[in-house]
Short mmCIF file of C-alpha atoms in Angstrom, two decimals:
data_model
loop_
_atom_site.label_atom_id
_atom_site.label_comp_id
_atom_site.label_asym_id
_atom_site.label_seq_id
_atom_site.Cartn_x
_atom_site.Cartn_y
_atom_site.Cartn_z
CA UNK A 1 126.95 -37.91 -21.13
CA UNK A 2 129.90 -39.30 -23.07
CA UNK A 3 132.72 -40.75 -21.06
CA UNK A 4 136.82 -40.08 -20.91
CA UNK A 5 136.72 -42.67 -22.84
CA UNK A 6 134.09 -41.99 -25.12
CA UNK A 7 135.63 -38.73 -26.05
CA UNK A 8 139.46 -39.85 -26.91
CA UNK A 9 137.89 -42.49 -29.12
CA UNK A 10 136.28 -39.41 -31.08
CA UNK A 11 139.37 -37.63 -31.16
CA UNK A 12 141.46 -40.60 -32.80
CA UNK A 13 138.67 -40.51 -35.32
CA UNK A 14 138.68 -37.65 -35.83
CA UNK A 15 143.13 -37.22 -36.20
CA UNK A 16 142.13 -40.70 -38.14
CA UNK A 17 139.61 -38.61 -40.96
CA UNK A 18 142.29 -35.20 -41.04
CA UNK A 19 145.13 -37.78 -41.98
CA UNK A 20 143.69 -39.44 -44.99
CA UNK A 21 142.47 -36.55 -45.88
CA UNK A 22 145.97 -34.84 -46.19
CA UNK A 23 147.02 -37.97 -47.77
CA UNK A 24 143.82 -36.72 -50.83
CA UNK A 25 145.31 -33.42 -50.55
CA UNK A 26 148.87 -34.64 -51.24
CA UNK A 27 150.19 -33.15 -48.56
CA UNK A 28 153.00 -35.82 -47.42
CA UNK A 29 154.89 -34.50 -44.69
CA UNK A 30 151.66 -33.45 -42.37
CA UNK A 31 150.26 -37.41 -43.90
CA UNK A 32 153.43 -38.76 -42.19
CA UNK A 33 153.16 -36.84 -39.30
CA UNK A 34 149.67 -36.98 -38.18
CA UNK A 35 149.91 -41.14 -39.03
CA UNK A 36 153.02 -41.59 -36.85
CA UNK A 37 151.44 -40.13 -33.95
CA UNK A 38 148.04 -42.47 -35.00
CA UNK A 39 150.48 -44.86 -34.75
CA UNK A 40 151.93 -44.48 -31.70
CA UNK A 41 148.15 -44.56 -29.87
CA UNK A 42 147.12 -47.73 -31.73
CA UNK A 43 148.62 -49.66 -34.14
CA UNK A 44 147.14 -48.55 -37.81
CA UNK A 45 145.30 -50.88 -40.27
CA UNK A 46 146.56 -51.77 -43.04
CA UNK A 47 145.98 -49.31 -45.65
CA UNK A 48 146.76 -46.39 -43.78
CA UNK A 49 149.89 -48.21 -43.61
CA UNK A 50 150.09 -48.29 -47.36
CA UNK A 51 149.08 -44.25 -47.16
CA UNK A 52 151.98 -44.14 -44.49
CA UNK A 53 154.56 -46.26 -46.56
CA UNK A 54 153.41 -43.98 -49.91
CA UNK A 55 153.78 -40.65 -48.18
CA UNK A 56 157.30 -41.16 -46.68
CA UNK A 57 158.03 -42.70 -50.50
CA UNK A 58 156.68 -39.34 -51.92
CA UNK A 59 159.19 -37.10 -49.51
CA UNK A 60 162.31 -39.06 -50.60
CA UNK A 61 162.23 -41.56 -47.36
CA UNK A 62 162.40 -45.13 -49.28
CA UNK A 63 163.50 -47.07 -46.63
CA UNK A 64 160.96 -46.09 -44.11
CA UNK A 65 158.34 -46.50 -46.38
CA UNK A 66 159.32 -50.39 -47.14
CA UNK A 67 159.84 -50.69 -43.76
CA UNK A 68 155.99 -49.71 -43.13
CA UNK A 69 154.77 -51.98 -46.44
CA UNK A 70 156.38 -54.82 -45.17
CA UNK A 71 154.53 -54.14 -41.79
CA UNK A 72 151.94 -53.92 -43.73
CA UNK A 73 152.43 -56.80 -45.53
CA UNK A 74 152.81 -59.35 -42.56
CA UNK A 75 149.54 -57.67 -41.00
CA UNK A 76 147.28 -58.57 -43.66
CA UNK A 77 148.96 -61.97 -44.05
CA UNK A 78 147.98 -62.32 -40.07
CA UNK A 79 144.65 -61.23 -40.90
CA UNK A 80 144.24 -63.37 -43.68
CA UNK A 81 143.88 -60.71 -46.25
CA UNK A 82 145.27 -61.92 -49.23
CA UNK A 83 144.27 -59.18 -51.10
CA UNK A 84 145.65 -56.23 -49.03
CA UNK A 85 148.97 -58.73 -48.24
CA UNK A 86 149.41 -58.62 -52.30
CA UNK A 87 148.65 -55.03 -52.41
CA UNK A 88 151.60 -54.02 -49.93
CA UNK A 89 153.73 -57.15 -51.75
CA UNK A 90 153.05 -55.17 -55.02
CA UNK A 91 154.22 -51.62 -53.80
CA UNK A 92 157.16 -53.36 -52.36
CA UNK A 93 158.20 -54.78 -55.76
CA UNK A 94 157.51 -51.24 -57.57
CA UNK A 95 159.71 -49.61 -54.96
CA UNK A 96 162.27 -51.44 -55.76
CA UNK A 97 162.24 -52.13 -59.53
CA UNK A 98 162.73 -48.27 -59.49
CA UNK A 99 166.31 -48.39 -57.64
CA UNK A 100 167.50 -51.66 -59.89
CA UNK A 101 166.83 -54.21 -57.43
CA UNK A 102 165.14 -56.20 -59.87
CA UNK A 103 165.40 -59.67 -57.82
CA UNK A 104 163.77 -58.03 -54.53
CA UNK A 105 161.16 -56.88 -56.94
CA UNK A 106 160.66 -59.92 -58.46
CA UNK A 107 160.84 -61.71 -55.38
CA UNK A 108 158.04 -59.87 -53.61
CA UNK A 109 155.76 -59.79 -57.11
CA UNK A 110 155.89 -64.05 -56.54
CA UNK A 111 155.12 -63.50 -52.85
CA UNK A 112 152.10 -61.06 -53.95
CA UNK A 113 151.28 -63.84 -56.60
CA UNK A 114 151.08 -66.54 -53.70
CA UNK A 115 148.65 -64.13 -51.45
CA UNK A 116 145.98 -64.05 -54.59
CA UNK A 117 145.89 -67.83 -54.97
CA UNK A 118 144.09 -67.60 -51.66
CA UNK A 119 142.12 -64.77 -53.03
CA UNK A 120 139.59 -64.30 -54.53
CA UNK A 121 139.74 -64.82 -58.45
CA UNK A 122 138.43 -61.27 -59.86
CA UNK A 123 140.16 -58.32 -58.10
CA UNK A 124 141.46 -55.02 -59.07
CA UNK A 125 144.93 -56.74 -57.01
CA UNK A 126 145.18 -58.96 -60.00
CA UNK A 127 144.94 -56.49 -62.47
CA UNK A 128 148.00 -54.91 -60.24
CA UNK A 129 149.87 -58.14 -60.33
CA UNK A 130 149.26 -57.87 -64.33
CA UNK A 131 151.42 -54.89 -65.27
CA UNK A 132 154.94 -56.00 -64.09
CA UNK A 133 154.56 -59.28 -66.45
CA UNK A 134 152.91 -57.18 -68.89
CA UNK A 135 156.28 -54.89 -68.92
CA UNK A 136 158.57 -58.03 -68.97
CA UNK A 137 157.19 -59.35 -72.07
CA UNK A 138 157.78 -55.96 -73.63
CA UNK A 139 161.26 -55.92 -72.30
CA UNK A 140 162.10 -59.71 -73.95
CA UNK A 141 160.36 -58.87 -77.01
CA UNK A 142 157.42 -60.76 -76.59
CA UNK A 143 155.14 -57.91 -78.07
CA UNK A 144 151.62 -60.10 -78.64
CA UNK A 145 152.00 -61.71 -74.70
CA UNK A 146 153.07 -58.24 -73.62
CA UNK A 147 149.48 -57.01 -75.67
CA UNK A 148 147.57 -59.53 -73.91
CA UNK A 149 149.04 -58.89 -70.36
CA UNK A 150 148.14 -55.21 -70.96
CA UNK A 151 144.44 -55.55 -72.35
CA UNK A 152 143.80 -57.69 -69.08
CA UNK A 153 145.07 -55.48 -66.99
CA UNK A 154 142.87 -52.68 -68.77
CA UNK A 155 139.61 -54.62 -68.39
CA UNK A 156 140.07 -55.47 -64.50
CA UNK A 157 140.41 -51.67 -64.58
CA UNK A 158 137.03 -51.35 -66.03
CA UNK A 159 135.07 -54.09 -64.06
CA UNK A 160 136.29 -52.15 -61.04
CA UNK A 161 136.61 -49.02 -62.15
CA UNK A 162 139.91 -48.63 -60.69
CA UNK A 163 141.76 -45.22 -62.55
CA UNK A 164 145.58 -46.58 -61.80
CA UNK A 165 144.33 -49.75 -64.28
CA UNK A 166 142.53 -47.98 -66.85
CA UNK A 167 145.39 -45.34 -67.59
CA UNK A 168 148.25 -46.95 -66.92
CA UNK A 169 147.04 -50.21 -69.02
CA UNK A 170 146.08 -47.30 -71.62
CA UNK A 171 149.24 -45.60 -71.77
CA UNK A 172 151.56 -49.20 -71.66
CA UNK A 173 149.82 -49.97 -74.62
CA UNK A 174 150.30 -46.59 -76.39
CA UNK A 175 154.34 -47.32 -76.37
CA UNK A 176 153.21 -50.68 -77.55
CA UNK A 177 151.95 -49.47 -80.36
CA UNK A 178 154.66 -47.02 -80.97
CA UNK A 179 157.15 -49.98 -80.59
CA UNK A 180 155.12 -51.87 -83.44
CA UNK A 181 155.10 -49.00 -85.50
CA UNK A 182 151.70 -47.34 -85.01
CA UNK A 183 152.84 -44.00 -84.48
CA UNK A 184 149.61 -42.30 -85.01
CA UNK A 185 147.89 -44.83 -82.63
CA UNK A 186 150.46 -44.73 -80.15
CA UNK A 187 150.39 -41.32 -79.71
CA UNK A 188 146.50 -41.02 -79.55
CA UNK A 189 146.25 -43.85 -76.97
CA UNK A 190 149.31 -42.27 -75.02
CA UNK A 191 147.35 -38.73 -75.03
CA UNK A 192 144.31 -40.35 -73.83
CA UNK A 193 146.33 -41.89 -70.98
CA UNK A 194 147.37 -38.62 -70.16
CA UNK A 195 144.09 -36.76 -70.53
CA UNK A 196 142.61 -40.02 -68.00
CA UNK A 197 145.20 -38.96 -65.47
CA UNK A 198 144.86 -35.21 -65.55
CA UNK A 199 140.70 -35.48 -64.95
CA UNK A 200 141.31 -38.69 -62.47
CA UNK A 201 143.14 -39.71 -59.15
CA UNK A 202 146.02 -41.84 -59.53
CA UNK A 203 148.49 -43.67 -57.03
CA UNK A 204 150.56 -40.78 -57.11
CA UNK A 205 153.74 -43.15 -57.59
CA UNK A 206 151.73 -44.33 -60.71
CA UNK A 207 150.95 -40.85 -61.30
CA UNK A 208 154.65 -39.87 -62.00
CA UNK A 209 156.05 -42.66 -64.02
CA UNK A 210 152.92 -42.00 -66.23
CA UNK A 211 154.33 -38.33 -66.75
CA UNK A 212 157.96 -38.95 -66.82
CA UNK A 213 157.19 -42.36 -69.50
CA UNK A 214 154.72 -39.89 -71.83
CA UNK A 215 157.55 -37.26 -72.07
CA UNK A 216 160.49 -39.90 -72.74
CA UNK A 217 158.08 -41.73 -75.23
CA UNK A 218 157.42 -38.38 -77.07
CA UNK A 219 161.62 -37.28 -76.54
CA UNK A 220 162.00 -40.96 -78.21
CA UNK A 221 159.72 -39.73 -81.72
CA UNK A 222 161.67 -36.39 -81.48
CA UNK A 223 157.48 -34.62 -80.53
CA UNK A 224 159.29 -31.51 -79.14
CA UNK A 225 155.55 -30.06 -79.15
CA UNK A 226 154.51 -33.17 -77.16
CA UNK A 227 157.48 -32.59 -75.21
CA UNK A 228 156.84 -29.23 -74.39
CA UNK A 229 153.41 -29.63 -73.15
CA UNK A 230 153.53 -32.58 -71.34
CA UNK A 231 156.64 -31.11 -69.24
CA UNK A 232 155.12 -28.31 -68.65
CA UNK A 233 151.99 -31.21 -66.99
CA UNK A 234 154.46 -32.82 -65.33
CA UNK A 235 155.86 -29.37 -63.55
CA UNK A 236 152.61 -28.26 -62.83
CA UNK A 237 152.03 -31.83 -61.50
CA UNK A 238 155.53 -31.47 -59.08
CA UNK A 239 154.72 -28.04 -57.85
CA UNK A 240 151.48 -29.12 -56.64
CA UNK A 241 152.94 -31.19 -54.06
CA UNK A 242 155.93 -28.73 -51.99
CA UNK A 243 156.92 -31.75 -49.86
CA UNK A 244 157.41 -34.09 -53.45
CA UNK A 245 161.01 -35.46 -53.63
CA UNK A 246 160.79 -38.32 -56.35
CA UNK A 247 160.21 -37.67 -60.01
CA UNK A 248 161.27 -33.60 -59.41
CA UNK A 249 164.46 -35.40 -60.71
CA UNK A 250 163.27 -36.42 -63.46
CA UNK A 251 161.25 -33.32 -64.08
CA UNK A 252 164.31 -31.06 -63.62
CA UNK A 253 166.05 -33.16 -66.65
CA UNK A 254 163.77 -32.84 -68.69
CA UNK A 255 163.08 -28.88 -67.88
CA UNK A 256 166.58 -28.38 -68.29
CA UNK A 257 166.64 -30.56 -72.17
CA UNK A 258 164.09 -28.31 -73.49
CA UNK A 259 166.22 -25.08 -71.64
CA UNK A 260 169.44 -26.66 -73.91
CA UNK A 261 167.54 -26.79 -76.81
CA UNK A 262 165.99 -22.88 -76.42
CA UNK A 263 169.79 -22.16 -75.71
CA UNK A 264 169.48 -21.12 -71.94
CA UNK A 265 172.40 -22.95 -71.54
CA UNK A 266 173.31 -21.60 -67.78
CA UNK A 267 169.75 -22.48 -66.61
CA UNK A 268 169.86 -25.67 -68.56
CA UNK A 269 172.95 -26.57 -65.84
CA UNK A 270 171.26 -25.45 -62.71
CA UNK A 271 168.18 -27.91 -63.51
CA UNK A 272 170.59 -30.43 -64.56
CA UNK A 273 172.72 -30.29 -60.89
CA UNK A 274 169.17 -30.20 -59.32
CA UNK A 275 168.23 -33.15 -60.72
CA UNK A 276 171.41 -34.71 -59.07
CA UNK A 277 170.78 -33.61 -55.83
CA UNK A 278 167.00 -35.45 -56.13
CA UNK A 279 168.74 -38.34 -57.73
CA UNK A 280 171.40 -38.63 -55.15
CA UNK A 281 168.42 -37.57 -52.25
CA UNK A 282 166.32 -40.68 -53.24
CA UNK A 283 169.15 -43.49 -54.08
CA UNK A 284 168.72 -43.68 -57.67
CA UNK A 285 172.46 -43.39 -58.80
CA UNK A 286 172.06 -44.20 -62.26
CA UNK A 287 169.65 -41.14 -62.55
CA UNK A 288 172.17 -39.17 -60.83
CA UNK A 289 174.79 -40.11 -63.43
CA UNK A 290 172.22 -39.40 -66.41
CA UNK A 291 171.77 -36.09 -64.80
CA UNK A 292 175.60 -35.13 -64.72
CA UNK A 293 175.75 -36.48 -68.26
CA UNK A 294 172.89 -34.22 -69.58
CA UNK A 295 175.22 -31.01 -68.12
CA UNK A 296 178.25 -32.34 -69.65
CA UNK A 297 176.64 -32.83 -72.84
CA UNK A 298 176.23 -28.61 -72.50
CA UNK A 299 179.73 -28.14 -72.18
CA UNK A 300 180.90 -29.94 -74.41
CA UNK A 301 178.73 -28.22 -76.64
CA UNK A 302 179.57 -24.70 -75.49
CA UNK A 303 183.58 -25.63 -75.80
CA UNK A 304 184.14 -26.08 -72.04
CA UNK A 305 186.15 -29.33 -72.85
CA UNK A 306 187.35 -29.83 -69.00
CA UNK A 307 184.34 -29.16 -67.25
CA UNK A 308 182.56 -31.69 -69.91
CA UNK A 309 185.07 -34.52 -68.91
CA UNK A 310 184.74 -34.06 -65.17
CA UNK A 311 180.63 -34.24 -65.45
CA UNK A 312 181.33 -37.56 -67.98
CA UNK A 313 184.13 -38.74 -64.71
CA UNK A 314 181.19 -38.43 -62.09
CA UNK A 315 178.66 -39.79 -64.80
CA UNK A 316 180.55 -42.62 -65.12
CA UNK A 317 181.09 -42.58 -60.81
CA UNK A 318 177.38 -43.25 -60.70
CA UNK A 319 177.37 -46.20 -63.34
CA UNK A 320 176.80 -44.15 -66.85
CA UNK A 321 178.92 -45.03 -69.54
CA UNK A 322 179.56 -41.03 -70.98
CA UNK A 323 178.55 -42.31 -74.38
CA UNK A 324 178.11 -40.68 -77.07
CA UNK A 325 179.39 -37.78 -75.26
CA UNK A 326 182.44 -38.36 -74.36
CA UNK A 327 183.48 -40.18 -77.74
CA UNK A 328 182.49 -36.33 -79.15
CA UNK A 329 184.38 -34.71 -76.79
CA UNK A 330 187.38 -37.18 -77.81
CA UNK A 331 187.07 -36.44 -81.61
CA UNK A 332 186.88 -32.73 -80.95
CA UNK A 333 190.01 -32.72 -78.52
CA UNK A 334 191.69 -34.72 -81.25
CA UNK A 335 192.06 -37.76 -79.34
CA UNK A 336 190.42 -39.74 -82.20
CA UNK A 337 191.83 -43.22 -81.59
CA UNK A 338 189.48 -43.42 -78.19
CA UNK A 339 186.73 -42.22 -79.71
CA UNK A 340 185.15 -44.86 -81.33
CA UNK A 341 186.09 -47.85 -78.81
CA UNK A 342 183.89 -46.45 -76.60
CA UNK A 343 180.87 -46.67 -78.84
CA UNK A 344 181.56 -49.70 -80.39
CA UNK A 345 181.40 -50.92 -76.45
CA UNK A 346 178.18 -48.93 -76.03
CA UNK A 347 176.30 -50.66 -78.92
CA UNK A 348 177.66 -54.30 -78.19
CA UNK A 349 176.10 -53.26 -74.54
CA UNK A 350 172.48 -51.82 -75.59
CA UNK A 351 169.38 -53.26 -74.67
CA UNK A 352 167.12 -52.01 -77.44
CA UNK A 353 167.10 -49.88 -80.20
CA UNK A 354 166.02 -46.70 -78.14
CA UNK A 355 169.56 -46.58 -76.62
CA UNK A 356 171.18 -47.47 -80.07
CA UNK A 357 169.23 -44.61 -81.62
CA UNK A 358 170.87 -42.22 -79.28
CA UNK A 359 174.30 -43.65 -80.34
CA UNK A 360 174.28 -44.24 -83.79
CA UNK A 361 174.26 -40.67 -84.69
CA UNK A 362 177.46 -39.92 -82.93
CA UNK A 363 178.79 -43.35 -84.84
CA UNK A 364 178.42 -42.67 -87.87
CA UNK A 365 180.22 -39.18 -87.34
CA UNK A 366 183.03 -39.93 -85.39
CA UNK A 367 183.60 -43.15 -88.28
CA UNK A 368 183.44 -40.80 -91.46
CA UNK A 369 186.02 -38.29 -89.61
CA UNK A 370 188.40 -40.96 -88.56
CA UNK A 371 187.77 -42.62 -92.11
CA UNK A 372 186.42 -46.02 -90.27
CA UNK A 373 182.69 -46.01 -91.72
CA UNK A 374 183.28 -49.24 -93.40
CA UNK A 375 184.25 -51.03 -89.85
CA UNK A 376 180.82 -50.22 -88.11
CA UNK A 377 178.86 -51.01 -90.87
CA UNK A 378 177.13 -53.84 -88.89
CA UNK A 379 176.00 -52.12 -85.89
CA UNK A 380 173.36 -50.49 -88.11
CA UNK A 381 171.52 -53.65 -87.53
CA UNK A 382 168.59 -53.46 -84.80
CA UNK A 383 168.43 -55.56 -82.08
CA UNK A 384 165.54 -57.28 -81.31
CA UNK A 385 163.29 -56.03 -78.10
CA UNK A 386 161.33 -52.59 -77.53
CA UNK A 387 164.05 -51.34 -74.77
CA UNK A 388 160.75 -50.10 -73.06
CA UNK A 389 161.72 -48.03 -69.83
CA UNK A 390 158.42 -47.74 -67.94
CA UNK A 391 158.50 -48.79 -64.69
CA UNK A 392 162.82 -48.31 -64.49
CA UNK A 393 162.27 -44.76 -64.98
CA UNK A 394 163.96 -42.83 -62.33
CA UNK A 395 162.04 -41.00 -59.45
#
């Protein structure tokens, strides 16, 4: 005969088992809920905590969900857990590299560094700890340390066979290539990456930046079939998940790019102001600003000269610079002396030749009209550095 007892022990297990597996089923409101009132019976261990702190990420709560890592966090570091103390250290850095807090992150990558010294010296946690120095050598143009920070993190993946490893490490190495001029290899590794997250279950925070990297990677070659089907994966991917907040931003932008370019210009601005609302919904500001930019950029096109300058005002409100847009929109307004100030500022400020790509066009037009081509000569010059975008890309 089972006691009181006995029996409210089953049921905990029981709410315990229907939790996680609403967290498999990507379900992340009924996750939150079911774990808060866990939560509230007995403290939780410390990877439900991480399912917690990742489910209240997925349905736009941020700060709830650092607040539960960092719980997290100290837990295992009470426990002595280095490992799970650097796993909750690591989320904590991703969550906010992808708002711009790049000091927090890199503070709290160190801290998860410290935990593993204590750990033990093969672990999937190191391969982990791997991919944000892998993507800083790629930033500062170190392309053969970035190479070898990647490969590592690829074979921890395959000692443990741990999916997030294996396909991000594939696909970080794909843009790699494509940043070293191996288009053809690039693009097979990058479609492998993909094809490895479509048959496998990633971190769903992974998950996204995968999909959202593939389709600016293929945006970057100008692969509008690439483009087009990997979108389309990346929808799919969003409306499997109602309760998803990040990376439908993201998604929306780049539905409504490929709308622009099939000339559905009016549903091409809805997706665009959706994407602000997610933007603005999940603190990612910049992203907001890209957003109002991309629906400017449509009316501008379309002749709608006012409404194009007050989406380049509230681009520029959230910290985007307009550019090349609103130089265009200058030169076709006949304002041509502020046209190419602006762009000459926009070079001098790029970080790679990715953004200089998208500017240089728009140079070398507005300089032949105003009879200036000889004056921005220079800035045909690359800059060194990849300009890779992975982990900054915008939930």
């Amino acid at each position: 005969m089972r006691t009181e007892g006995a029996e409210r022990h089953v049921t905990v297990v029981e709410e315990l088992e229907l939790a996680r597996r609403a967290y498999e089923g990507q379900a992340w409101t009924e996750t939150s809920a079911r774990l808060a009132a866990l939560d509230q019976q007995a403290p939780l261990a410390v990877d439900d905590l991480i399912r917690w702190g990742t489910a209240c990420h997925l349905r736009g709560d941020r700060e709830q969900s650092r607040r539960l890592l960092q719980r997290g966090h100290d837990q295992a570091a009470g426990e002595q857990d280095p490992c799970a103390a650097a796993r909750c250290a690591f989320w904590l850095g991703m969550s906010h590299v992808e708002t711009g807090q790049h000091a927090v992150a890199a503070g709290w990558f160190s801290r998860a560094g410290e935990h593993l010294e204590r750990g033990p010296e093969d672990c999937p946690e190191r391969g982990y700890l791997l991919l944000p120095q892998a993507l800083m050598r790629l930033e500062g143009g170190d392309l053969a340390g970035a190479q070898e920070a990647v490969e590592q993190v690829r074979a921890v993946g395959e000692r443990h066979q741990v999916p997030d490893l294996q396909v991000v490490g594939t696909h970080v190495l794909g843009r790699l290539r494509l940043y070293r001029d191996d288009i053809a290899g690039g693009l097979t590794l990058l479609d492998h990456a993909m094809t490895g997250l479509l048959s496998s279950r990633l971190t769903p925070i992974l998950a996204g930046q995968v999909y959202c990297s593939t389709v600016e990677a293929c945006q970057e070659l100008g692969d509008l079939d690439r483009v087009r089907q990997w979108t389309a994966a990346l929808v799919q991917w969003c409306q499997e998940q109602p309760d998803l907040v990040p990376y439908t931003g993201q998604c929306a932008v780049h539905r409504g790019q490929l709308m622009a370019l099939d000339g559905a210009l009016d549903d091409a601005c809805q997706e665009f102001r959706l994407a602000c609302e997610r933007y603005q919904q999940i603190g990612a500001p910049f992203a907001a600003g890209l957003a109002r930019y991309e629906e400017g950029e449509v009316h501008r096109l379309r002749g709608e000269y006012d409404a194009a300058r007050g989406c380049y005002d509230e681009a520029a409100e959230h910290g985007h610079d307009g550019h090349p847009g609103r130089a265009l929109l200058a030169l076709a307004t006949g304002d041509e002396d502020a046209a190419l100030p602006g762009l000459e500022r926009a070079l001098a400020e790029s970080t790679g030749p990715v953004r200089r790509l998208r500017v240089l066009p728009a140079v070398a037009r507005v300089a032949t009209e105003t009879g200036e081509l000889d004056h921005v000569l220079d800035y045909a010059e690359p800059l060194p550095g990849p300009g890779y975008v992975f982990m900054d890309s915008p939930g």
